[in-house]
Amino acid sequence: MTYFSVRDYMIAQFDRFGMEYAFDVNDVTDEASFYRWQAKARARLWEITGMNYCLEAPLEPKMLESTEMRGYTREKWLIQTEPSVYMPFYLLRPENPNGKAMLNPHGHGGGKENSVIDFDDPQFAEKTRWGEGYAIKLAREGYFVACPDARGSGERREAGQQGDEPQKAMMNSHREINQMALGFGQCMVAYMVWDLMRLIDFLYTMPEIDKEHIGCFGMSGGGQQTLFLAALDDRVKVAVTSGYFYGYKEALMLQPGNCSCNFVPHIWRTLDHGDLGAMIAPRALLVESGRKDGLNGAPLIDNVLPQVDIARRGFAIFNAQDRLHHSIHDGGHQWVGTDVLPFLEKWL
């Protein structure tokens, strides 16, 4: 049988359109021009993701439970992020707080429950590839850590994925939500980032937390949420993205079977991950990458390095190259986290 694929045509389309809001060193030459570019790129991202259509609602925070743990208290909270849209999350309240807070959006394959697996839990050794348990490490170091369920995950799954069976617990409803959202000109990225912004709104109500010391970290899909959030919200002072920083063409355009939450209308024509990283300057950004991570696309780490270089040029505008750190390990799509705590101690 002969097949007539459109793949080559789509690749040509990607190359033809180009990135209209990419960071360009010929146009961005000083801090003033950087902030003009950043403002334009942010406005475009709000437009193409559909965040412009998200509706603010009273948070109506409610603590549902509180459990004493070793070195911290695990509180379960519920807030309203849009009218009738509710987000449950765990707040890890440290026994010896340092006044700093970190958001920890989770990746694919479960929800917030995976973020709070204890180091002492026998399951932990099998979970380290996703970074589960690091929230607890930070809480024991004195950080407040907020671990939310993203829309479509955990307790926020839609009807087709709901259930307590282990197989269902690992599922998400990103495809279903994204397909509903597209008709409104919105997408999963808009919803996930909006909800994280509302979570920061909640943290701002806590007198125990210094508003100038809030960061975000995540692995895989959690790194995706971290990258977009930090690019769009200056309240995030430090961002750590693991397993999610690469060139769109090789990683997503040529691997279109990845989760639908990765796909944003017009994003191929707008900017790339390096541009999102540059938008974070002069705040702090740590990118963690695995040399053998297949989700980076066929070039593996070689699809990451050029994007880090683009981001670094943004930091160079502020002479802040030391605020961008690229941590490379020899593994695949996994969290290692070796450099994270020292980075937070230095920049948050």
mmCIF file of C-alpha atoms in Angstrom:
data_model
loop_
_atom_site.group_PDB
_atom_site.id
_atom_site.type_symbol
_atom_site.label_atom_id
_atom_site.label_comp_id
_atom_site.label_asym_id
_atom_site.label_seq_id
_atom_site.Cartn_x
_atom_site.Cartn_y
_atom_site.Cartn_z
ATOM 1 C CA MET A 1 0.000 0.000 0.000
ATOM 2 C CA THR A 2 1.194 3.514 -0.789
ATOM 3 C CA TYR A 3 0.861 6.150 1.918
ATOM 4 C CA PHE A 4 0.753 9.861 1.287
ATOM 5 C CA SER A 5 1.991 11.467 4.521
ATOM 6 C CA VAL A 6 1.922 15.216 5.133
ATOM 7 C CA ARG A 7 4.902 15.057 7.499
ATOM 8 C CA ASP A 8 7.409 16.619 5.094
ATOM 9 C CA TYR A 9 4.953 19.362 4.219
ATOM 10 C CA MET A 10 4.440 20.199 7.892
ATOM 11 C CA ILE A 11 8.203 20.348 8.450
ATOM 12 C CA ALA A 12 8.484 22.756 5.536
ATOM 13 C CA GLN A 13 5.699 24.827 7.064
ATOM 14 C CA PHE A 14 7.617 24.991 10.358
ATOM 15 C CA ASP A 15 10.736 26.241 8.542
ATOM 16 C CA ARG A 16 8.762 28.678 6.376
ATOM 17 C CA PHE A 17 6.893 30.499 9.108
ATOM 18 C CA GLY A 18 9.718 31.091 11.555
ATOM 19 C CA MET A 19 9.448 32.391 15.111
ATOM 20 C CA GLU A 20 7.923 35.864 14.950
ATOM 21 C CA TYR A 21 8.560 36.703 18.630
ATOM 22 C CA ALA A 22 11.936 34.998 19.058
ATOM 23 C CA PHE A 23 14.703 36.678 21.031
ATOM 24 C CA ASP A 24 16.927 38.456 18.499
ATOM 25 C CA VAL A 25 20.273 39.841 19.656
ATOM 26 C CA ASN A 26 20.162 42.339 16.797
ATOM 27 C CA ASP A 27 16.948 43.856 18.154
ATOM 28 C CA VAL A 28 17.430 43.276 21.876
ATOM 29 C CA THR A 29 20.614 45.086 22.776
ATOM 30 C CA ASP A 30 19.990 46.565 26.218
ATOM 31 C CA GLU A 31 17.629 46.325 29.171
ATOM 32 C CA ALA A 32 15.077 48.744 27.732
ATOM 33 C CA SER A 33 14.752 46.832 24.454
ATOM 34 C CA PHE A 34 14.681 43.551 26.401
ATOM 35 C CA TYR A 35 11.661 44.632 28.407
ATOM 36 C CA ARG A 36 9.914 45.842 25.242
ATOM 37 C CA TRP A 37 10.498 42.443 23.625
ATOM 38 C CA GLN A 38 9.456 40.576 26.767
ATOM 39 C CA ALA A 39 6.209 42.561 27.012
ATOM 40 C CA LYS A 40 5.346 41.837 23.366
ATOM 41 C CA ALA A 41 6.162 38.138 23.702
ATOM 42 C CA ARG A 42 4.128 37.852 26.888
ATOM 43 C CA ALA A 43 1.135 39.554 25.336
ATOM 44 C CA ARG A 44 1.326 37.163 22.393
ATOM 45 C CA LEU A 45 1.513 34.119 24.691
ATOM 46 C CA TRP A 46 -1.522 35.306 26.634
ATOM 47 C CA GLU A 47 -3.300 35.620 23.301
ATOM 48 C CA ILE A 48 -2.382 32.313 21.650
ATOM 49 C CA THR A 49 -2.834 30.202 24.785
ATOM 50 C CA GLY A 50 -6.179 31.820 25.497
ATOM 51 C CA MET A 51 -5.216 32.945 28.984
ATOM 52 C CA ASN A 52 -6.890 36.242 28.097
ATOM 53 C CA TYR A 53 -10.189 34.393 28.442
ATOM 54 C CA CYS A 54 -9.527 32.934 31.891
ATOM 55 C CA LEU A 55 -11.859 34.395 34.515
ATOM 56 C CA GLU A 56 -10.676 35.424 37.959
ATOM 57 C CA ALA A 57 -12.799 34.318 40.901
ATOM 58 C CA PRO A 58 -12.524 34.634 44.688
ATOM 59 C CA LEU A 59 -10.029 32.075 45.951
ATOM 60 C CA GLU A 60 -12.309 30.904 48.766
ATOM 61 C CA PRO A 61 -9.432 28.978 50.402
ATOM 62 C CA LYS A 62 -10.422 26.054 52.588
ATOM 63 C CA MET A 63 -8.097 23.754 54.513
ATOM 64 C CA LEU A 64 -9.445 20.216 54.288
ATOM 65 C CA GLU A 65 -6.991 18.336 56.498
ATOM 66 C CA SER A 66 -3.722 18.644 58.364
ATOM 67 C CA THR A 67 -1.282 15.831 59.081
ATOM 68 C CA GLU A 68 1.879 16.025 61.172
ATOM 69 C CA MET A 69 4.852 14.502 59.346
ATOM 70 C CA ARG A 70 8.537 14.203 60.167
ATOM 71 C CA GLY A 71 9.951 17.722 59.874
ATOM 72 C CA TYR A 72 6.854 19.363 58.390
ATOM 73 C CA THR A 73 3.060 19.472 58.421
ATOM 74 C CA ARG A 74 1.174 18.364 55.338
ATOM 75 C CA GLU A 75 -1.971 20.434 54.834
ATOM 76 C CA LYS A 76 -4.525 19.776 52.138
ATOM 77 C CA TRP A 77 -6.202 22.896 50.735
ATOM 78 C CA LEU A 78 -8.797 23.773 48.124
ATOM 79 C CA ILE A 79 -8.974 27.060 46.199
ATOM 80 C CA GLN A 80 -11.176 28.357 43.383
ATOM 81 C CA THR A 81 -9.115 29.364 40.341
ATOM 82 C CA GLU A 82 -11.994 30.283 38.010
ATOM 83 C CA PRO A 83 -15.729 30.388 38.717
ATOM 84 C CA SER A 84 -16.687 26.857 39.835
ATOM 85 C CA VAL A 85 -13.193 25.549 38.965
ATOM 86 C CA TYR A 86 -11.457 24.191 42.063
ATOM 87 C CA MET A 87 -7.865 23.110 42.601
ATOM 88 C CA PRO A 88 -6.813 20.888 45.511
ATOM 89 C CA PHE A 89 -3.194 21.053 46.610
ATOM 90 C CA TYR A 90 -0.916 20.020 49.410
ATOM 91 C CA LEU A 91 0.910 22.705 51.327
ATOM 92 C CA LEU A 92 3.990 21.383 53.096
ATOM 93 C CA ARG A 93 4.520 23.643 56.080
ATOM 94 C CA PRO A 94 8.118 23.311 57.371
ATOM 95 C CA GLU A 95 8.893 22.773 61.027
ATOM 96 C CA ASN A 96 11.694 25.345 60.776
ATOM 97 C CA PRO A 97 10.540 27.802 58.078
ATOM 98 C CA ASN A 98 12.957 30.042 56.201
ATOM 99 C CA GLY A 99 10.183 32.260 54.802
ATOM 100 C CA LYS A 100 10.669 30.969 51.248
ATOM 101 C CA ALA A 101 8.181 29.022 49.134
ATOM 102 C CA MET A 102 8.321 26.749 46.102
ATOM 103 C CA LEU A 103 5.546 25.599 43.802
ATOM 104 C CA ASN A 104 5.920 21.999 42.617
ATOM 105 C CA PRO A 105 3.682 21.247 39.619
ATOM 106 C CA HIS A 106 3.735 17.532 38.833
ATOM 107 C CA GLY A 107 4.407 15.769 35.555
ATOM 108 C CA HIS A 108 2.424 13.136 33.703
ATOM 109 C CA GLY A 109 1.433 9.885 35.327
ATOM 110 C CA GLY A 110 -0.490 10.881 38.430
ATOM 111 C CA GLY A 111 -1.019 14.067 40.372
ATOM 112 C CA LYS A 112 -0.032 15.779 43.583
ATOM 113 C CA GLU A 113 0.050 12.472 45.502
ATOM 114 C CA ASN A 114 3.287 11.573 43.728
ATOM 115 C CA SER A 115 4.863 14.856 44.841
ATOM 116 C CA VAL A 116 4.530 13.940 48.508
ATOM 117 C CA ILE A 117 5.985 10.432 48.553
ATOM 118 C CA ASP A 118 8.322 10.325 51.535
ATOM 119 C CA PHE A 119 12.014 9.570 51.241
ATOM 120 C CA ASP A 120 11.437 6.810 53.802
ATOM 121 C CA ASP A 121 8.636 5.226 51.776
ATOM 122 C CA PRO A 122 9.788 1.974 50.109
ATOM 123 C CA GLN A 123 8.183 3.186 46.871
ATOM 124 C CA PHE A 124 10.523 6.162 46.713
ATOM 125 C CA ALA A 125 13.414 4.332 45.050
ATOM 126 C CA GLU A 126 11.146 3.557 42.103
ATOM 127 C CA LYS A 127 9.891 7.138 41.861
ATOM 128 C CA THR A 128 13.109 9.139 41.729
ATOM 129 C CA ARG A 129 13.102 9.333 37.942
ATOM 130 C CA TRP A 130 10.177 11.754 38.153
ATOM 131 C CA GLY A 131 11.503 13.814 41.046
ATOM 132 C CA GLU A 132 8.836 12.683 43.478
ATOM 133 C CA GLY A 133 9.815 13.311 47.060
ATOM 134 C CA TYR A 134 11.899 16.408 46.378
ATOM 135 C CA ALA A 135 9.088 18.569 47.731
ATOM 136 C CA ILE A 136 9.545 16.830 51.071
ATOM 137 C CA LYS A 137 13.292 17.386 50.935
ATOM 138 C CA LEU A 138 12.727 21.108 50.468
ATOM 139 C CA ALA A 139 10.134 21.232 53.250
ATOM 140 C CA ARG A 140 12.628 19.654 55.634
ATOM 141 C CA GLU A 141 15.124 22.313 54.533
ATOM 142 C CA GLY A 142 12.674 25.049 55.612
ATOM 143 C CA TYR A 143 10.763 25.821 52.405
ATOM 144 C CA PHE A 144 6.986 26.025 52.169
ATOM 145 C CA VAL A 145 6.091 23.805 49.210
ATOM 146 C CA ALA A 146 2.765 23.850 47.343
ATOM 147 C CA CYS A 147 1.976 20.680 45.362
ATOM 148 C CA PRO A 148 -1.180 21.121 43.243
ATOM 149 C CA ASP A 149 -3.218 18.866 41.003
ATOM 150 C CA ALA A 150 -3.112 20.256 37.461
ATOM 151 C CA ARG A 151 -6.414 20.366 35.607
ATOM 152 C CA GLY A 152 -7.188 16.899 34.330
ATOM 153 C CA SER A 153 -4.916 15.118 36.831
ATOM 154 C CA GLY A 154 -5.305 13.593 40.281
ATOM 155 C CA GLU A 155 -8.580 14.691 41.827
ATOM 156 C CA ARG A 156 -9.296 16.842 38.767
ATOM 157 C CA ARG A 157 -9.690 14.043 36.206
ATOM 158 C CA GLU A 158 -12.706 14.032 33.935
ATOM 159 C CA ALA A 159 -15.308 11.243 33.968
ATOM 160 C CA GLY A 160 -13.525 8.926 31.542
ATOM 161 C CA GLN A 161 -10.366 8.791 33.645
ATOM 162 C CA GLN A 162 -11.822 8.837 37.151
ATOM 163 C CA GLY A 163 -11.398 5.901 39.509
ATOM 164 C CA ASP A 164 -9.142 4.582 42.263
ATOM 165 C CA GLU A 165 -7.653 1.704 40.276
ATOM 166 C CA PRO A 166 -3.862 2.114 39.890
ATOM 167 C CA GLN A 167 -4.151 2.299 36.112
ATOM 168 C CA LYS A 168 -6.743 5.096 36.249
ATOM 169 C CA ALA A 169 -4.826 6.972 38.965
ATOM 170 C CA MET A 170 -1.920 7.351 36.528
ATOM 171 C CA MET A 171 -4.141 8.747 33.760
ATOM 172 C CA ASN A 172 -4.973 12.353 32.926
ATOM 173 C CA SER A 173 -7.693 14.131 30.955
ATOM 174 C CA HIS A 174 -5.438 16.514 29.050
ATOM 175 C CA ARG A 175 -6.656 15.366 25.633
ATOM 176 C CA GLU A 176 -10.293 15.731 26.609
ATOM 177 C CA ILE A 177 -9.841 19.156 28.191
ATOM 178 C CA ASN A 178 -7.618 20.414 25.384
ATOM 179 C CA GLN A 179 -10.169 19.390 22.771
ATOM 180 C CA MET A 180 -12.944 21.158 24.666
ATOM 181 C CA ALA A 181 -10.728 24.231 25.110
ATOM 182 C CA LEU A 182 -9.691 24.614 21.472
ATOM 183 C CA GLY A 183 -13.180 25.716 20.477
ATOM 184 C CA PHE A 184 -12.799 28.655 22.855
ATOM 185 C CA GLY A 185 -9.339 29.545 21.550
ATOM 186 C CA GLN A 186 -7.742 28.137 24.710
ATOM 187 C CA CYS A 187 -5.506 25.187 25.577
ATOM 188 C CA MET A 188 -4.169 23.163 28.502
ATOM 189 C CA VAL A 189 -1.130 25.408 28.948
ATOM 190 C CA ALA A 190 -3.433 28.367 29.608
ATOM 191 C CA TYR A 191 -5.367 26.498 32.268
ATOM 192 C CA MET A 192 -2.355 25.011 34.027
ATOM 193 C CA VAL A 193 -0.391 28.266 34.140
ATOM 194 C CA TRP A 194 -3.444 30.288 35.189
ATOM 195 C CA ASP A 195 -4.060 27.905 38.080
ATOM 196 C CA LEU A 196 -0.443 28.225 39.208
ATOM 197 C CA MET A 197 -0.773 32.008 39.124
ATOM 198 C CA ARG A 198 -3.809 31.713 41.378
ATOM 199 C CA LEU A 199 -1.777 29.469 43.670
ATOM 200 C CA ILE A 200 0.784 32.273 43.962
ATOM 201 C CA ASP A 201 -2.113 34.597 44.800
ATOM 202 C CA PHE A 202 -2.888 32.234 47.683
ATOM 203 C CA LEU A 203 0.741 32.160 48.863
ATOM 204 C CA TYR A 204 0.702 35.963 48.857
ATOM 205 C CA THR A 205 -1.986 35.854 51.548
ATOM 206 C CA MET A 206 0.335 33.985 53.923
ATOM 207 C CA PRO A 207 2.276 36.357 56.200
ATOM 208 C CA GLU A 208 4.816 33.596 56.895
ATOM 209 C CA ILE A 209 6.038 33.724 53.288
ATOM 210 C CA ASP A 210 8.236 36.490 51.894
ATOM 211 C CA LYS A 211 6.712 37.526 48.557
ATOM 212 C CA GLU A 212 10.173 38.162 47.124
ATOM 213 C CA HIS A 213 11.227 34.564 47.738
ATOM 214 C CA ILE A 214 8.833 32.383 45.732
ATOM 215 C CA GLY A 215 10.047 29.902 43.116
ATOM 216 C CA CYS A 216 8.810 26.964 41.081
ATOM 217 C CA PHE A 217 10.269 23.593 40.121
ATOM 218 C CA GLY A 218 9.063 20.600 38.182
ATOM 219 C CA MET A 219 10.024 17.583 36.121
ATOM 220 C CA SER A 220 8.717 16.753 32.638
ATOM 221 C CA GLY A 221 5.155 18.149 32.467
ATOM 222 C CA GLY A 222 5.950 19.928 35.730
ATOM 223 C CA GLY A 223 8.947 21.492 34.020
ATOM 224 C CA GLN A 224 6.658 22.613 31.213
ATOM 225 C CA GLN A 225 4.361 24.377 33.657
ATOM 226 C CA THR A 226 7.360 25.902 35.455
ATOM 227 C CA LEU A 227 8.890 27.253 32.248
ATOM 228 C CA PHE A 228 5.709 28.927 31.009
ATOM 229 C CA LEU A 229 4.788 30.247 34.456
ATOM 230 C CA ALA A 230 8.183 31.837 35.077
ATOM 231 C CA ALA A 231 8.247 33.341 31.586
ATOM 232 C CA LEU A 232 4.875 34.988 32.195
ATOM 233 C CA ASP A 233 4.930 35.879 35.898
ATOM 234 C CA ASP A 234 7.685 37.951 37.512
ATOM 235 C CA ARG A 235 6.576 36.797 40.949
ATOM 236 C CA VAL A 236 8.524 33.588 40.275
ATOM 237 C CA LYS A 237 12.061 34.496 41.335
ATOM 238 C CA VAL A 238 13.695 31.119 40.637
ATOM 239 C CA ALA A 239 12.621 28.479 38.119
ATOM 240 C CA VAL A 240 13.875 24.904 37.859
ATOM 241 C CA THR A 241 12.785 22.914 34.816
ATOM 242 C CA SER A 242 13.931 19.305 34.462
ATOM 243 C CA GLY A 243 13.342 17.225 31.337
ATOM 244 C CA TYR A 244 11.533 20.057 29.570
ATOM 245 C CA PHE A 245 13.805 22.414 27.661
ATOM 246 C CA TYR A 246 14.502 21.742 23.988
ATOM 247 C CA GLY A 247 13.834 22.877 20.428
ATOM 248 C CA TYR A 248 10.195 22.483 19.451
ATOM 249 C CA LYS A 249 10.822 21.147 15.947
ATOM 250 C CA GLU A 250 12.710 17.978 16.853
ATOM 251 C CA ALA A 251 11.002 17.325 20.189
ATOM 252 C CA LEU A 252 7.336 18.015 19.411
ATOM 253 C CA MET A 253 6.827 18.827 15.737
ATOM 254 C CA LEU A 254 8.551 15.566 14.763
ATOM 255 C CA GLN A 255 7.116 13.693 17.765
ATOM 256 C CA PRO A 256 3.461 14.742 17.574
ATOM 257 C CA GLY A 257 2.281 11.762 19.601
ATOM 258 C CA ASN A 258 3.317 13.387 22.884
ATOM 259 C CA CYS A 259 0.655 14.566 25.337
ATOM 260 C CA SER A 260 -1.742 17.124 23.897
ATOM 261 C CA CYS A 261 -0.933 19.545 26.733
ATOM 262 C CA ASN A 262 2.313 20.330 24.870
ATOM 263 C CA PHE A 263 0.557 21.778 21.849
ATOM 264 C CA VAL A 264 -0.430 25.444 21.725
ATOM 265 C CA PRO A 265 -2.085 27.155 18.738
ATOM 266 C CA HIS A 266 0.429 29.246 16.746
ATOM 267 C CA ILE A 267 3.343 28.327 19.043
ATOM 268 C CA TRP A 268 5.526 27.158 16.112
ATOM 269 C CA ARG A 269 5.149 30.660 14.670
ATOM 270 C CA THR A 270 5.776 32.473 17.943
ATOM 271 C CA LEU A 271 8.844 31.378 19.923
ATOM 272 C CA ASP A 272 10.848 28.409 21.214
ATOM 273 C CA HIS A 273 12.008 27.168 24.598
ATOM 274 C CA GLY A 274 15.173 29.244 24.504
ATOM 275 C CA ASP A 275 13.038 32.353 24.084
ATOM 276 C CA LEU A 276 10.868 31.325 27.054
ATOM 277 C CA GLY A 277 14.064 30.889 29.061
ATOM 278 C CA ALA A 278 15.328 34.309 27.993
ATOM 279 C CA MET A 279 12.062 35.864 29.162
ATOM 280 C CA ILE A 280 12.909 34.781 32.712
ATOM 281 C CA ALA A 281 16.019 36.995 32.857
ATOM 282 C CA PRO A 282 17.338 38.482 35.054
ATOM 283 C CA ARG A 283 15.669 36.169 37.563
ATOM 284 C CA ALA A 284 17.245 32.745 38.093
ATOM 285 C CA LEU A 285 16.771 29.657 35.894
ATOM 286 C CA LEU A 286 18.146 26.157 36.297
ATOM 287 C CA VAL A 287 17.705 23.744 33.381
ATOM 288 C CA GLU A 288 18.309 20.052 34.079
ATOM 289 C CA SER A 289 18.800 17.754 31.063
ATOM 290 C CA GLY A 290 19.599 14.099 30.466
ATOM 291 C CA ARG A 291 22.022 13.272 27.682
ATOM 292 C CA LYS A 292 19.898 10.255 26.735
ATOM 293 C CA ASP A 293 16.463 11.842 27.112
ATOM 294 C CA GLY A 294 14.483 10.711 24.057
ATOM 295 C CA LEU A 295 11.833 13.356 24.655
ATOM 296 C CA ASN A 296 14.402 15.907 23.495
ATOM 297 C CA GLY A 297 14.004 14.421 20.014
ATOM 298 C CA ALA A 298 16.415 12.435 17.877
ATOM 299 C CA PRO A 299 19.362 14.835 18.447
ATOM 300 C CA LEU A 300 19.035 14.225 22.231
ATOM 301 C CA ILE A 301 21.163 16.760 24.161
ATOM 302 C CA ASP A 302 22.117 18.503 20.906
ATOM 303 C CA ASN A 303 18.532 19.732 20.669
ATOM 304 C CA VAL A 304 18.859 21.298 24.114
ATOM 305 C CA LEU A 305 22.179 23.131 23.941
ATOM 306 C CA PRO A 306 21.187 25.706 21.276
ATOM 307 C CA GLN A 307 18.078 26.616 23.263
ATOM 308 C CA VAL A 308 20.120 27.132 26.433
ATOM 309 C CA ASP A 309 22.443 29.366 24.416
ATOM 310 C CA ILE A 310 19.453 31.486 23.306
ATOM 311 C CA ALA A 311 18.300 31.844 26.904
ATOM 312 C CA ARG A 312 21.811 32.725 28.013
ATOM 313 C CA ARG A 313 21.883 35.657 25.588
ATOM 314 C CA GLY A 314 18.867 37.056 27.379
ATOM 315 C CA PHE A 315 20.649 36.825 30.711
ATOM 316 C CA ALA A 316 23.746 38.426 29.173
ATOM 317 C CA ILE A 317 21.746 41.620 28.589
ATOM 318 C CA PHE A 318 21.783 42.016 32.388
ATOM 319 C CA ASN A 319 25.293 40.599 32.876
ATOM 320 C CA ALA A 320 23.491 37.843 34.792
ATOM 321 C CA GLN A 321 24.839 34.755 33.038
ATOM 322 C CA ASP A 322 25.577 33.197 36.414
ATOM 323 C CA ARG A 323 21.834 33.150 37.131
ATOM 324 C CA LEU A 324 21.294 30.578 34.382
ATOM 325 C CA HIS A 325 22.702 27.138 35.150
ATOM 326 C CA HIS A 326 22.528 24.109 32.859
ATOM 327 C CA SER A 327 22.845 20.865 34.813
ATOM 328 C CA ILE A 328 23.474 17.888 32.502
ATOM 329 C CA HIS A 329 23.391 14.270 33.692
ATOM 330 C CA ASP A 330 24.109 11.041 31.804
ATOM 331 C CA GLY A 331 20.627 9.558 32.228
ATOM 332 C CA GLY A 332 17.397 9.780 30.286
ATOM 333 C CA HIS A 333 14.066 11.403 31.084
ATOM 334 C CA GLN A 334 14.564 11.585 34.824
ATOM 335 C CA TRP A 335 15.010 13.944 37.744
ATOM 336 C CA VAL A 336 18.453 14.011 39.347
ATOM 337 C CA GLY A 337 18.328 17.309 41.241
ATOM 338 C CA THR A 338 21.973 17.389 42.305
ATOM 339 C CA ASP A 339 22.393 21.127 41.715
ATOM 340 C CA VAL A 340 18.923 22.279 42.756
ATOM 341 C CA LEU A 341 19.299 22.926 46.481
ATOM 342 C CA PRO A 342 22.585 24.882 46.156
ATOM 343 C CA PHE A 343 20.995 26.912 43.344
ATOM 344 C CA LEU A 344 17.975 27.756 45.478
ATOM 345 C CA GLU A 345 20.169 28.646 48.450
ATOM 346 C CA LYS A 346 22.129 31.047 46.260
ATOM 347 C CA TRP A 347 19.347 32.720 44.275
ATOM 348 C CA LEU A 348 16.152 32.388 46.336
#
